[in-house]
Coordinates of C-alpha atoms and ligand atoms in Angstrom, one line a residue:
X1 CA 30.7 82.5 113.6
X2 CA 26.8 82.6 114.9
X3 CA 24.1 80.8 113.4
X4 CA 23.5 81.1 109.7
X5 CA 20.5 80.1 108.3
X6 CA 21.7 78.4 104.9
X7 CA 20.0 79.9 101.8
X8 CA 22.6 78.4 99.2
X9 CA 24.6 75.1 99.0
X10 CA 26.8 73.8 96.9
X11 CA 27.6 70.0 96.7
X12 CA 31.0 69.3 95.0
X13 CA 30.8 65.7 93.5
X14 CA 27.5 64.7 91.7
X15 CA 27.8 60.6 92.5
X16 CA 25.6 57.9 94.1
X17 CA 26.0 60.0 97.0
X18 CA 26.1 63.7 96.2
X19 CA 23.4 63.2 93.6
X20 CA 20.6 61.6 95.9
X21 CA 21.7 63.8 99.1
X22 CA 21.1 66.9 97.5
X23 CA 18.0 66.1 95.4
X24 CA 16.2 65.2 99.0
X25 CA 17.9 68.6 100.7
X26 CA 16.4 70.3 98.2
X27 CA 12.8 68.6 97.7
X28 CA 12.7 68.9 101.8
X29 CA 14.1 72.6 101.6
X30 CA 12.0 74.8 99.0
X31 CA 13.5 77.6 100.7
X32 CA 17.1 76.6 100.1
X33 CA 19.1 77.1 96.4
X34 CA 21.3 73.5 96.0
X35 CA 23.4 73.2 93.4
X36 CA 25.5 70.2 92.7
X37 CA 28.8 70.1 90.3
X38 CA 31.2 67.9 88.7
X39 CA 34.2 67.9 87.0
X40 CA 33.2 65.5 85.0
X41 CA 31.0 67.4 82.0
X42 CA 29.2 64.2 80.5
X43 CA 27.5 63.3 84.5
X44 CA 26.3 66.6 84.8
X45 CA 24.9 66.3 81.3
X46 CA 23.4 62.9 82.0
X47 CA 21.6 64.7 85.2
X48 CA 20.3 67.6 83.4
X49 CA 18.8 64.9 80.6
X50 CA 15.2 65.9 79.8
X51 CA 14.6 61.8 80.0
X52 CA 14.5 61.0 83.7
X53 CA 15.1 57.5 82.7
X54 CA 18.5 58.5 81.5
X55 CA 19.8 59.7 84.7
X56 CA 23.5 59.1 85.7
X57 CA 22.5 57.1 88.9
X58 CA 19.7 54.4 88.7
X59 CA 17.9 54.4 92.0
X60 CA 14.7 53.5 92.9
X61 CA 12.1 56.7 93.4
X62 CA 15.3 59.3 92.4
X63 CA 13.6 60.2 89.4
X64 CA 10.2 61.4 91.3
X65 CA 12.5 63.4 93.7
X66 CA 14.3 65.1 90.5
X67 CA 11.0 66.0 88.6
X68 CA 10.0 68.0 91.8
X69 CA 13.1 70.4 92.3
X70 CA 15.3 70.1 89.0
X71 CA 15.6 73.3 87.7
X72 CA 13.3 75.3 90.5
X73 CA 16.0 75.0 93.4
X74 CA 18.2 71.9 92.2
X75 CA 20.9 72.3 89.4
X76 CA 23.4 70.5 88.2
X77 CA 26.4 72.6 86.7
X78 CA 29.6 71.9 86.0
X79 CA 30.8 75.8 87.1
X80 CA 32.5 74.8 90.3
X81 CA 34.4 78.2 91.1
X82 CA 31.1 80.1 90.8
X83 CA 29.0 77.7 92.7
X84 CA 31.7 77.7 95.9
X85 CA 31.6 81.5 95.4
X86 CA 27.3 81.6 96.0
X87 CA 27.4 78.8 98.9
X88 CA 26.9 79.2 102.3
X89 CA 27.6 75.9 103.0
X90 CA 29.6 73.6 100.8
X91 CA 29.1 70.0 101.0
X92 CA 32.2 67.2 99.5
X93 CA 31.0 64.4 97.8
X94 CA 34.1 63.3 95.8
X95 CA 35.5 60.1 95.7
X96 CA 38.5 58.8 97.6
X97 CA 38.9 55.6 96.4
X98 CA 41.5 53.0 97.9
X99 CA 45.4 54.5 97.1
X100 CA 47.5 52.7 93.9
X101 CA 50.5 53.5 95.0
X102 CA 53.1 55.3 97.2
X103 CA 52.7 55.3 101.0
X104 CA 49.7 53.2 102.3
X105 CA 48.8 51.7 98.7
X106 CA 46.3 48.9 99.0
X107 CA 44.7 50.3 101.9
X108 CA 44.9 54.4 102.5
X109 CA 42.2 56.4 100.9
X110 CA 43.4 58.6 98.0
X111 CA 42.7 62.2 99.2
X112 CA 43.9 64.1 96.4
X113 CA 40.7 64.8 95.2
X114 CA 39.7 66.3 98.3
X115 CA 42.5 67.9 98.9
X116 CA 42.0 69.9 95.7
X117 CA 37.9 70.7 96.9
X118 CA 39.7 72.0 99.9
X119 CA 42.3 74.1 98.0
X120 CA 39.2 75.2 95.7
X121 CA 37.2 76.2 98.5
X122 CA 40.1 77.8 100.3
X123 CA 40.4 80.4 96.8
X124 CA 36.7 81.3 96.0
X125 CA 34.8 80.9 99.1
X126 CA 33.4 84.2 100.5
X127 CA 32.3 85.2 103.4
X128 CA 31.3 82.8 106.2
X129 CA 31.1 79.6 104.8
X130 CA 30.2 75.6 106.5
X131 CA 32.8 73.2 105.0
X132 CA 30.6 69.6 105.4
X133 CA 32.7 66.5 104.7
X134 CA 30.1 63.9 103.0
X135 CA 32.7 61.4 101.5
X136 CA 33.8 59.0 103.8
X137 CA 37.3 60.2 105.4
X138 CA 40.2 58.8 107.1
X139 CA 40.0 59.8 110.6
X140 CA 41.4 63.0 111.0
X141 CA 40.3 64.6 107.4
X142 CA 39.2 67.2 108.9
X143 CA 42.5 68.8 110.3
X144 CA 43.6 68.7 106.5
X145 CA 41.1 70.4 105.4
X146 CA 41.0 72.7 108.1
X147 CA 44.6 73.5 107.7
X148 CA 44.1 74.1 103.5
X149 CA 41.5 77.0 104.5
X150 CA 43.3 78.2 107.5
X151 CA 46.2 79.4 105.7
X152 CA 43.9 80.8 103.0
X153 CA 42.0 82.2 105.7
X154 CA 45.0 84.5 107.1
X155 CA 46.2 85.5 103.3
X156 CA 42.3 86.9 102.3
X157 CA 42.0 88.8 105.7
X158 CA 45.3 90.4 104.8
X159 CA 43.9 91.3 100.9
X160 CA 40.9 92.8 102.9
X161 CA 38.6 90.3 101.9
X162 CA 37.8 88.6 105.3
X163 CA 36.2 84.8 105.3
X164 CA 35.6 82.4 107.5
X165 CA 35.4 78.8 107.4
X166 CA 34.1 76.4 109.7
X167 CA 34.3 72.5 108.9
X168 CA 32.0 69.7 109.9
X169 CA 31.6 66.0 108.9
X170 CA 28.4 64.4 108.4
X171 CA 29.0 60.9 107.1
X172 CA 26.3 59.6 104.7
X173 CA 24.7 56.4 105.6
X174 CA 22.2 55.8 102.5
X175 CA 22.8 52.6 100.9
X176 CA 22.7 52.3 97.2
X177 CA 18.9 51.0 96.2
X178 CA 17.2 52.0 98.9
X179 CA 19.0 55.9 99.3
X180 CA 15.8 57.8 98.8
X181 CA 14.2 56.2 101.3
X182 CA 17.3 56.4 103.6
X183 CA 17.8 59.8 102.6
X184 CA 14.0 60.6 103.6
X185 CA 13.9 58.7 106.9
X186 CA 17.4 57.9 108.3
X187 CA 18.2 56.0 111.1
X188 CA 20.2 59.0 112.3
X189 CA 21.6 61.9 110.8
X190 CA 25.6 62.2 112.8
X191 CA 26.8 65.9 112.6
X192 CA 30.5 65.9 114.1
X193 CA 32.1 69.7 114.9
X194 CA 34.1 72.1 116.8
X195 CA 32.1 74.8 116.3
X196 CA 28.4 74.6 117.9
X197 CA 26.4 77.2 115.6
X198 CA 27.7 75.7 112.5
X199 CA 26.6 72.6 113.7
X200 CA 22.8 74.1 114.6
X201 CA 23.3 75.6 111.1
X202 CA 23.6 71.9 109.2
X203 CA 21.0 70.9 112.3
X204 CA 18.3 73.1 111.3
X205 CA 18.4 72.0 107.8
X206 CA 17.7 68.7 108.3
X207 CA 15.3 68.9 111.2
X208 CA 13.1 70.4 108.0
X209 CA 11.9 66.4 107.8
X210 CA 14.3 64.4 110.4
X211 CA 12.8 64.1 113.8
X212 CA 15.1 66.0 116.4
X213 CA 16.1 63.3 118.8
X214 CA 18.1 61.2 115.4
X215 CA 20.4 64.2 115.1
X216 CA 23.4 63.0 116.9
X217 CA 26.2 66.1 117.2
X218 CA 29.6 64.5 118.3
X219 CA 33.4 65.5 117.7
X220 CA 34.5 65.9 114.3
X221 CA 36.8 62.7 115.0
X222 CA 33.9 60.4 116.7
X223 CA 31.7 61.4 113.3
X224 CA 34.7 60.4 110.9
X225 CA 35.2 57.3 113.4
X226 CA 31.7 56.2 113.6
X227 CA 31.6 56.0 109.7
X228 CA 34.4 54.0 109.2
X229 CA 33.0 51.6 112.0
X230 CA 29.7 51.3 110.7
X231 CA 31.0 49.8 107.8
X232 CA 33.1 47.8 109.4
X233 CA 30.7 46.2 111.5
X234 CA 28.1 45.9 108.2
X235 CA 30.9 44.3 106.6
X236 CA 31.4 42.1 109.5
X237 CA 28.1 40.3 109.4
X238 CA 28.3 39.5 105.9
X239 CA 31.9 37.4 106.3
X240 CA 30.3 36.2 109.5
X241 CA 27.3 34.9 107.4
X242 CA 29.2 34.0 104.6
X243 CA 31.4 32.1 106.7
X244 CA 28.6 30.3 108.2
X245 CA 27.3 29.3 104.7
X246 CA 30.2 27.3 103.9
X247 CA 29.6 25.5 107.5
X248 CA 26.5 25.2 106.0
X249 CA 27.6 23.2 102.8
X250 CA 29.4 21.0 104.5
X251 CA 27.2 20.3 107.5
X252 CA 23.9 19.4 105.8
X253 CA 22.4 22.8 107.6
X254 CA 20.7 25.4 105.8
X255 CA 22.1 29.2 106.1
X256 CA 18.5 30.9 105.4
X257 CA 17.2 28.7 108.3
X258 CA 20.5 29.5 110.6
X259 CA 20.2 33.2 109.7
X260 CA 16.2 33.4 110.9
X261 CA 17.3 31.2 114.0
X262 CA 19.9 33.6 115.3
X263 CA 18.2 37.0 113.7
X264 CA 15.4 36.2 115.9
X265 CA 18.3 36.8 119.4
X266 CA 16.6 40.8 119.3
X267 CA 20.4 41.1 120.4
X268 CA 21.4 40.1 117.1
X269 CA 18.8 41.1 114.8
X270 CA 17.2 39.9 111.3
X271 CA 19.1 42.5 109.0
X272 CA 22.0 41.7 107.0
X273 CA 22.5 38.2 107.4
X274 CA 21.7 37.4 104.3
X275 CA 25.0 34.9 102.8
X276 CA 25.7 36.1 99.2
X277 CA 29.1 35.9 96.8
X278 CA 31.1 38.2 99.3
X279 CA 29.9 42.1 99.6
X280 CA 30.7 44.9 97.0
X281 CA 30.3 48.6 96.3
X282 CA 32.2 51.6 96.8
X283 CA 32.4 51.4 100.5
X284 CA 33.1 48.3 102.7
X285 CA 36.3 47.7 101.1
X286 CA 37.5 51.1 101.2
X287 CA 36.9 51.7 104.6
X288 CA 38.1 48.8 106.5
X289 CA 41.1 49.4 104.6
X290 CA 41.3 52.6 106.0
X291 CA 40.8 51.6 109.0
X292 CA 43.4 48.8 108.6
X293 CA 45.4 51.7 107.7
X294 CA 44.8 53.9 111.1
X295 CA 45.2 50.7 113.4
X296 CA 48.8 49.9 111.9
X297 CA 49.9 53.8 112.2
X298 CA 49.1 54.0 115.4
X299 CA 50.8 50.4 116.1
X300 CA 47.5 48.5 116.8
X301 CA 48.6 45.7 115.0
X302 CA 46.3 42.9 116.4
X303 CA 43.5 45.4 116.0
X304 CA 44.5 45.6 111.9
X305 CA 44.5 41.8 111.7
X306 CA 41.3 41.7 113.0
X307 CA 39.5 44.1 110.8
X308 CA 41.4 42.8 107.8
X309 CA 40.3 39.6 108.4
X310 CA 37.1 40.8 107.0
X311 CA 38.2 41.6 103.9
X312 CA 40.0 38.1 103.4
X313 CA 37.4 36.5 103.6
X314 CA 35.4 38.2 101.0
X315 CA 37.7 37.4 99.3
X316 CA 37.8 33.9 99.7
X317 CA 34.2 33.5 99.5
X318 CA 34.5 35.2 96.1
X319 CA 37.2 33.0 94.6
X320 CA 35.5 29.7 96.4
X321 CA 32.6 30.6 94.2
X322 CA 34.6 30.3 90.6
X323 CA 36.3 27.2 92.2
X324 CA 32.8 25.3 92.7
X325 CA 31.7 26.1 89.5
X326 CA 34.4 24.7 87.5
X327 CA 34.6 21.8 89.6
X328 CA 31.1 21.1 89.1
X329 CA 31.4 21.3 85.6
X330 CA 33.7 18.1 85.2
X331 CA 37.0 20.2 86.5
X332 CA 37.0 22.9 83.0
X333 CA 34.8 25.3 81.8
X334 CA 37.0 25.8 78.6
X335 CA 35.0 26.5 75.7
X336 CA 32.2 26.3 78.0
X337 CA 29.4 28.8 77.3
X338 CA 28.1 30.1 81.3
X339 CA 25.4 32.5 81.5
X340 CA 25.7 35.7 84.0
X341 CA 22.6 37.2 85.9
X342 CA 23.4 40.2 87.5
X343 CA 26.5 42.3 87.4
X344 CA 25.6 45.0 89.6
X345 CA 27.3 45.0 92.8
X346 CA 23.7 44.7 94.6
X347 CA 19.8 44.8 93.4
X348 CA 18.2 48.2 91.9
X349 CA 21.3 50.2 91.1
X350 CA 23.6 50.4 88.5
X351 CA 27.0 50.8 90.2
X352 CA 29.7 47.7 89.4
X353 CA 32.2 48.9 92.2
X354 CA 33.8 46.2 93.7
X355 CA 30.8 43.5 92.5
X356 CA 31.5 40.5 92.8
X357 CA 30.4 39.5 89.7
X358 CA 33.9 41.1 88.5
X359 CA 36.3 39.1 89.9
X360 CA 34.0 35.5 89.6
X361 CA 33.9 36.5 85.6
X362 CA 37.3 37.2 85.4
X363 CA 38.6 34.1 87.4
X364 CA 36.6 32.2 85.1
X365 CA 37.5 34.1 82.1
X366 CA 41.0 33.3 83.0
X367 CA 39.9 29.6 82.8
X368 CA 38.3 29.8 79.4
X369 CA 34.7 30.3 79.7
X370 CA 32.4 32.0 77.5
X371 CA 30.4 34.5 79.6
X372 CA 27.0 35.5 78.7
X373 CA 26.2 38.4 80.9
X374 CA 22.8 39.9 82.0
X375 CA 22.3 43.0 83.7
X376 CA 19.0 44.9 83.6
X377 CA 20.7 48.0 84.3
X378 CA 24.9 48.0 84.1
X379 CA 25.6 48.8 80.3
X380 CA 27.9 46.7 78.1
X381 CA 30.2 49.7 78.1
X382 CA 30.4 49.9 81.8
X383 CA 31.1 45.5 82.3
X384 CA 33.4 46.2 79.4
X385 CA 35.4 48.3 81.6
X386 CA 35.1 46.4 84.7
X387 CA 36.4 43.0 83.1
X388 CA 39.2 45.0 81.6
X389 CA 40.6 47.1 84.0
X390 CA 41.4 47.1 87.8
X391 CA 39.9 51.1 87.8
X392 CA 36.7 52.4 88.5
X393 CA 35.0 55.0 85.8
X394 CA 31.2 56.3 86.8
X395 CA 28.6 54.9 84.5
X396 CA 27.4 57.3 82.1
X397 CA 24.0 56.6 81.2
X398 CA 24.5 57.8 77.1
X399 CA 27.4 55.7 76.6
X400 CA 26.9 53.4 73.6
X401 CA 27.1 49.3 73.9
X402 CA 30.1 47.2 72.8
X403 CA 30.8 43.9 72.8
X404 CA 33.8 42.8 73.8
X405 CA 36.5 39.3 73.9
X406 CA 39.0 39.7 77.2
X407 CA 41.6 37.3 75.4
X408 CA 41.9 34.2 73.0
X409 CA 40.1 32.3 75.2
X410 CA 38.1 33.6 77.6
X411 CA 35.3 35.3 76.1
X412 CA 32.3 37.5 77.1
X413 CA 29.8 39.5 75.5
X414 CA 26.3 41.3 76.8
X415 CA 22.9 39.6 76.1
X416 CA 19.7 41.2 75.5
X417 CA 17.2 39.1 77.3
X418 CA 17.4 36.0 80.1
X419 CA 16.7 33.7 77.1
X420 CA 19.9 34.8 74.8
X421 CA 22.2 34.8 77.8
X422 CA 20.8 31.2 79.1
X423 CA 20.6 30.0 75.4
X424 CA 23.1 26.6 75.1
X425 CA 24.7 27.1 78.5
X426 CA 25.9 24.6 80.5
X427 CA 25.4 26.8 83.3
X428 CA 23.4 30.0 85.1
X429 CA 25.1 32.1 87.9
X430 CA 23.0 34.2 89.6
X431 CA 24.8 36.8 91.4
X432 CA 22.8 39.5 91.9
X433 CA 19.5 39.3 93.5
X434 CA 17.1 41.6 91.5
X435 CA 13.6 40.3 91.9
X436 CA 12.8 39.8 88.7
X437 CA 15.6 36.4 88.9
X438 CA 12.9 35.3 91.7
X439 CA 10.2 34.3 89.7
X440 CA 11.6 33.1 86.2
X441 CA 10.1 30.3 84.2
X442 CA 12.8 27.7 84.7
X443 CA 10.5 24.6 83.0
X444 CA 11.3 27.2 79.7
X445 CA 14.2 28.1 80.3
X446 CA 15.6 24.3 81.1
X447 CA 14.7 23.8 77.4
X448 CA 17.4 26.1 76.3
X449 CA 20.5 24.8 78.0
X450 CA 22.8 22.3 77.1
X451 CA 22.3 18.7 79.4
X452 CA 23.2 18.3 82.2
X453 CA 23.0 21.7 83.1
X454 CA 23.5 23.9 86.3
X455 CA 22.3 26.8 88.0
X456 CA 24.5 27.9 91.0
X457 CA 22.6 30.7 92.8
X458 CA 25.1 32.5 95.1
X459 CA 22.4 34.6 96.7
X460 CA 19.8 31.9 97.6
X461 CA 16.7 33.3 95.2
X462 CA 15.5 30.5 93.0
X463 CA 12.7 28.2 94.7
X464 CA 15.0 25.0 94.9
X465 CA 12.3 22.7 93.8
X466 CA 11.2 24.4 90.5
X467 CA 14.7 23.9 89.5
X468 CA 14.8 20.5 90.1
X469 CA 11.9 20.0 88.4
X470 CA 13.0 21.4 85.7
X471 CA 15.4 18.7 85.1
X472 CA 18.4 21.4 86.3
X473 CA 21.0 20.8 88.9
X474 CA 21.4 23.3 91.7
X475 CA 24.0 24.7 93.6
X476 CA 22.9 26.8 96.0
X477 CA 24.8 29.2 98.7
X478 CA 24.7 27.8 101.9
X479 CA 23.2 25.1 101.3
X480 CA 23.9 21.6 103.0
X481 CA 20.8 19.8 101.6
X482 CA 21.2 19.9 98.2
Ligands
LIG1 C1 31.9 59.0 97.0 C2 32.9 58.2 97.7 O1 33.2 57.0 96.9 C3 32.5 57.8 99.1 O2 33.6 57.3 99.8 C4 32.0 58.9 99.8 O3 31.4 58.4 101.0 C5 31.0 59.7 99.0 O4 31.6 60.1 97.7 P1 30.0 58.3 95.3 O5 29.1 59.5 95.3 O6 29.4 57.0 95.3 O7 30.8 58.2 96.7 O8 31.2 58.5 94.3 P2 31.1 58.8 92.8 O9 29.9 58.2 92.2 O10 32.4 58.3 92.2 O11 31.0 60.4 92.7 C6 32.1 61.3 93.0 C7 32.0 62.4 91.9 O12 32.9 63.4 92.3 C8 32.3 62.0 90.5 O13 31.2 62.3 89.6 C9 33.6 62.8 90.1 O14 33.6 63.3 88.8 C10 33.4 64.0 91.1 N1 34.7 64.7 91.4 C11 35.7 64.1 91.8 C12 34.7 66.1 91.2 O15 33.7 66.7 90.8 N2 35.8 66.8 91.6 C13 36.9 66.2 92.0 O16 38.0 66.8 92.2 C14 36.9 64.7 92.1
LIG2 C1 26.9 50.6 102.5 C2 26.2 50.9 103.9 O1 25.1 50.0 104.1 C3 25.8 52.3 103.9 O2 25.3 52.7 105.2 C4 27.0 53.2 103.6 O3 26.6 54.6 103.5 C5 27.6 52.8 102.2 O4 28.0 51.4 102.3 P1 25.9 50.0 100.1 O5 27.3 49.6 99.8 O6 25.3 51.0 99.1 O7 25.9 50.7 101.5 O8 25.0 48.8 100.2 P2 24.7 47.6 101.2 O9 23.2 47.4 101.2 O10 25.3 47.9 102.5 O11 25.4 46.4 100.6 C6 26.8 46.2 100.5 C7 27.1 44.9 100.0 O12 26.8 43.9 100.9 C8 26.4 44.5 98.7 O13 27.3 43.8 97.8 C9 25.3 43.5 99.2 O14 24.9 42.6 98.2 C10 26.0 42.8 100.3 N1 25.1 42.3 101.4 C11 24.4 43.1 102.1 C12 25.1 40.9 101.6 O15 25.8 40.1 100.9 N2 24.3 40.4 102.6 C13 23.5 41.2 103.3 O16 22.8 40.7 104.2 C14 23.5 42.6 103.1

């Protein structure tokens, strides 16, 4: 296959990640025709909404990108087969969440979503066409996928009909509230192949805005591998940090002041050491997992333990949060009415995946405590659905609010404003730090609670002072002093 200059691509999953990638391709490449589909009918409507403020995805500066090139060379469609058939290049944004069940539940990815791309691909693809894994992958995906359009491969040549597929992976490193700016100037951009003019193809694309010296070509395995690992060590630094914050408590140190000590080692680094209620979203999780997964096939055992030690204690740090809060509040929070700032996973976006407000509401749910929830951007539809399922559904931005009870006891519902949620509380959680929690009036808002009353801030926002002048107890994460 030699160099194609792309002119059409088709991005098959229109997420967090497939969304945002493609609006920048195509706001950087006026001279290239994206087009992004979906199964799912109601996403793709929410993306073609006239109101950019209804958009499927909140991110920050999305909506700019999308008023540039939606509709001139960016469209969303829900006509898969036809868009494959168009593309030069064809990019594979679905999800592969962590597997249910059968072999390698709780920790395998679930491929059978992109499995099916690969199969769809394999049937209407013409001509030469650049398979790009974007989803993170087990290691190895790519011999799948290979193997799908392979066989396809020999059948069409002898129909006559002669195609060619070549298949790269090019993990996606935006994070979710910052991804347009990610997208715009990564770090790197890691383009792992077999085949060195489909790579230049995919190259050239990106060098349209990405200096030439941050496109790193590898093998297809060290791209898939390097993904997986990144996460890993992300993840890593936040259970070492939140570790460190329960040293903290105990000690009488500080974790902020621990964090800008050993951030300042330039071997270390300032960035993500910042201790929170454990990490969330779609991929840390997942991908440790995976690699959990790959360490124990290939009988790595200690190297398994190691990574999955990671994960544990995320999930410690979650359920030490829920504990704390009961006991502070005299052993029972039955009957007890807690107020709920922030359910998103992280600040400025709208995903819930693996927040950790989830599991802290439901283990306190569990324990009879009326939740009052707060959000400025996760719908009551979408907490609904996280308190009352283990599954993961996309937000759709048109779906209608509902308020909901989980069970006899335990009850939540959504509030409106700050004020409503905090309104005869006997307690605050903050658990997601969106900026607007950093400044709030806590002399008014003392007024509303019920005596004594608490504010536990599990990602170290408030200005410990102003709440204690406010007559309020604090708890706050990592912190030895108070
Ligand atoms: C997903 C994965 O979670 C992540 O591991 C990977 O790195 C990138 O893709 P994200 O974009 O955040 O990330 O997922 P999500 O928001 O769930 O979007 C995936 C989309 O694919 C959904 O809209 C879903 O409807 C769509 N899809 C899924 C298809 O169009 N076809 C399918 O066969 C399966
Ligand atoms: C992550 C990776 O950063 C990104 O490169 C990859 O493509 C997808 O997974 P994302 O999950 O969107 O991105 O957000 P990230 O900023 O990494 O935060 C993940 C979780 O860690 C959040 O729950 C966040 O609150 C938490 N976190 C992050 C901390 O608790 N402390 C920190 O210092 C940083």
């Amino acid at each position: 296959m030699s160099a194609l200059e792309i002119r059409t691509i088709c991005c098959i999953g229109a997420g967090y990640v497939g969304g945002p990638t493609m609006a920048v391709i195509a706001d950087k490449c006026p001279q290239i025709q994206v087009i992004v589909v979906d199964l799912n009918e109601a996403r793709i409507a929410d993306w073609n909404n006239p109101n950019f403020e209804r958009l499927p995805v909140y991110e920050p500066g999305l909506s700019a990108v999308l008023k540039r090139v939606r509709g001139k060379n960016l469209h969303f469609s829900t006509e898969v087969n036809a868009a494959i058939k168009d593309a030069e290049m064809i990019f594979i944004s679905v999800n592969t969440p962590t597997k249910t069940k059968g072999l390698g539940a709780g920790q395998a990815s679930d491929l059978r979503w992109v499995e099916a791309c690969a199969r769809q691909v394999a049937q209407y693809a013409q001509g030469n066409t650049i398979v790009v894994e974007k989803s993170t992958l087990p290691v190895r995906t790519a011999a799948v996928i290979k193997a799908i359009l392979e066989a396809s491969q020999q059948d069409k040549s002898t129909e006559g009909n002669n195609c060619n597929f070549s298949v790269l992976s090019n993990p996606e490193f935006l994070a979710e509230g910052t991804a347009i700016q990610n997208l715009e100037s990564p770090d790197r951009v890691l383009i792992g192949g077999e085949d060195k003019d489909s790579i230049e193809s995919l190259a050239t694309i990106y060098a349209n805005w990405v200096p030439e010296e941050k496109i790193l070509r590898t093998n297809l395995w060290s791209s898939e591998l390097s993904k997986l690992t990144a996460n890993a060590f992300l993840a890593q630094r936040i259970s070492s940090i939140n570790a460190v914050s329960s040293i903290c408590e105990k000690t009488g140190a500080d974790v902020r002041e621990v964090a800008t000590a050993i951030g300042s080692d330039s071997r270390i680094g300032p960035n993500f050491l910042q201790a929170g209620p454990g990490f969330g979203g779609s991929c840390f999780q997942k991908d440790i997992l995976n690699l959990v997964y790959l360490c124990h096939h290939f009988g790595l055992s200690e190297v398994a333990n190691y990574w999955e030690s990671v994960v544990q204690l995320n999930n410690w740090q979650k359920e030490r949060i829920s504990k704390l809060v009961i006991q502070k509040l005299f052993g029972t929070v039955t009957g007890k009415k807690l107020a709920i700032l922030g359910f998103a996973f992280k600040a400025n976006t709208n995903d819930t995946r693996e927040a950790p407000a989830i599991k802290i509401a439901k283990d306190l749910l569990e324990e009879g405590a009326q939740l009052a929830i707060f959000d400025p951007k996760v719908s009551s539809s979408q907490i609904t659905f996280c308190l009352q399922s283990d599954e993961y559904i996309p937000p759709i931005a048109s779906t209608k609010a509902i308020n909901t009870g989980l069970n006899d006891e335990g009850k939540w519902w959504s509030s409106k404003s700050i004020e409503d949620a905090l309104n005869g509380a006997d307690a605050v959680l903050i658990i997601t730090e969106w900026d607007h929690f950093r400044s709030l009036n806590w002399q008014s808002l003392a007024t509303l609670m019920r005596k004594p009353a608490w504010v536990f801030d599990t990602r170290g926002v408030v200005i410990p002072n102003e709440i204690l002048k406010a007559g309020l107890k604090l708890w706050r994460i990592g912190d030895g002093v108070n």
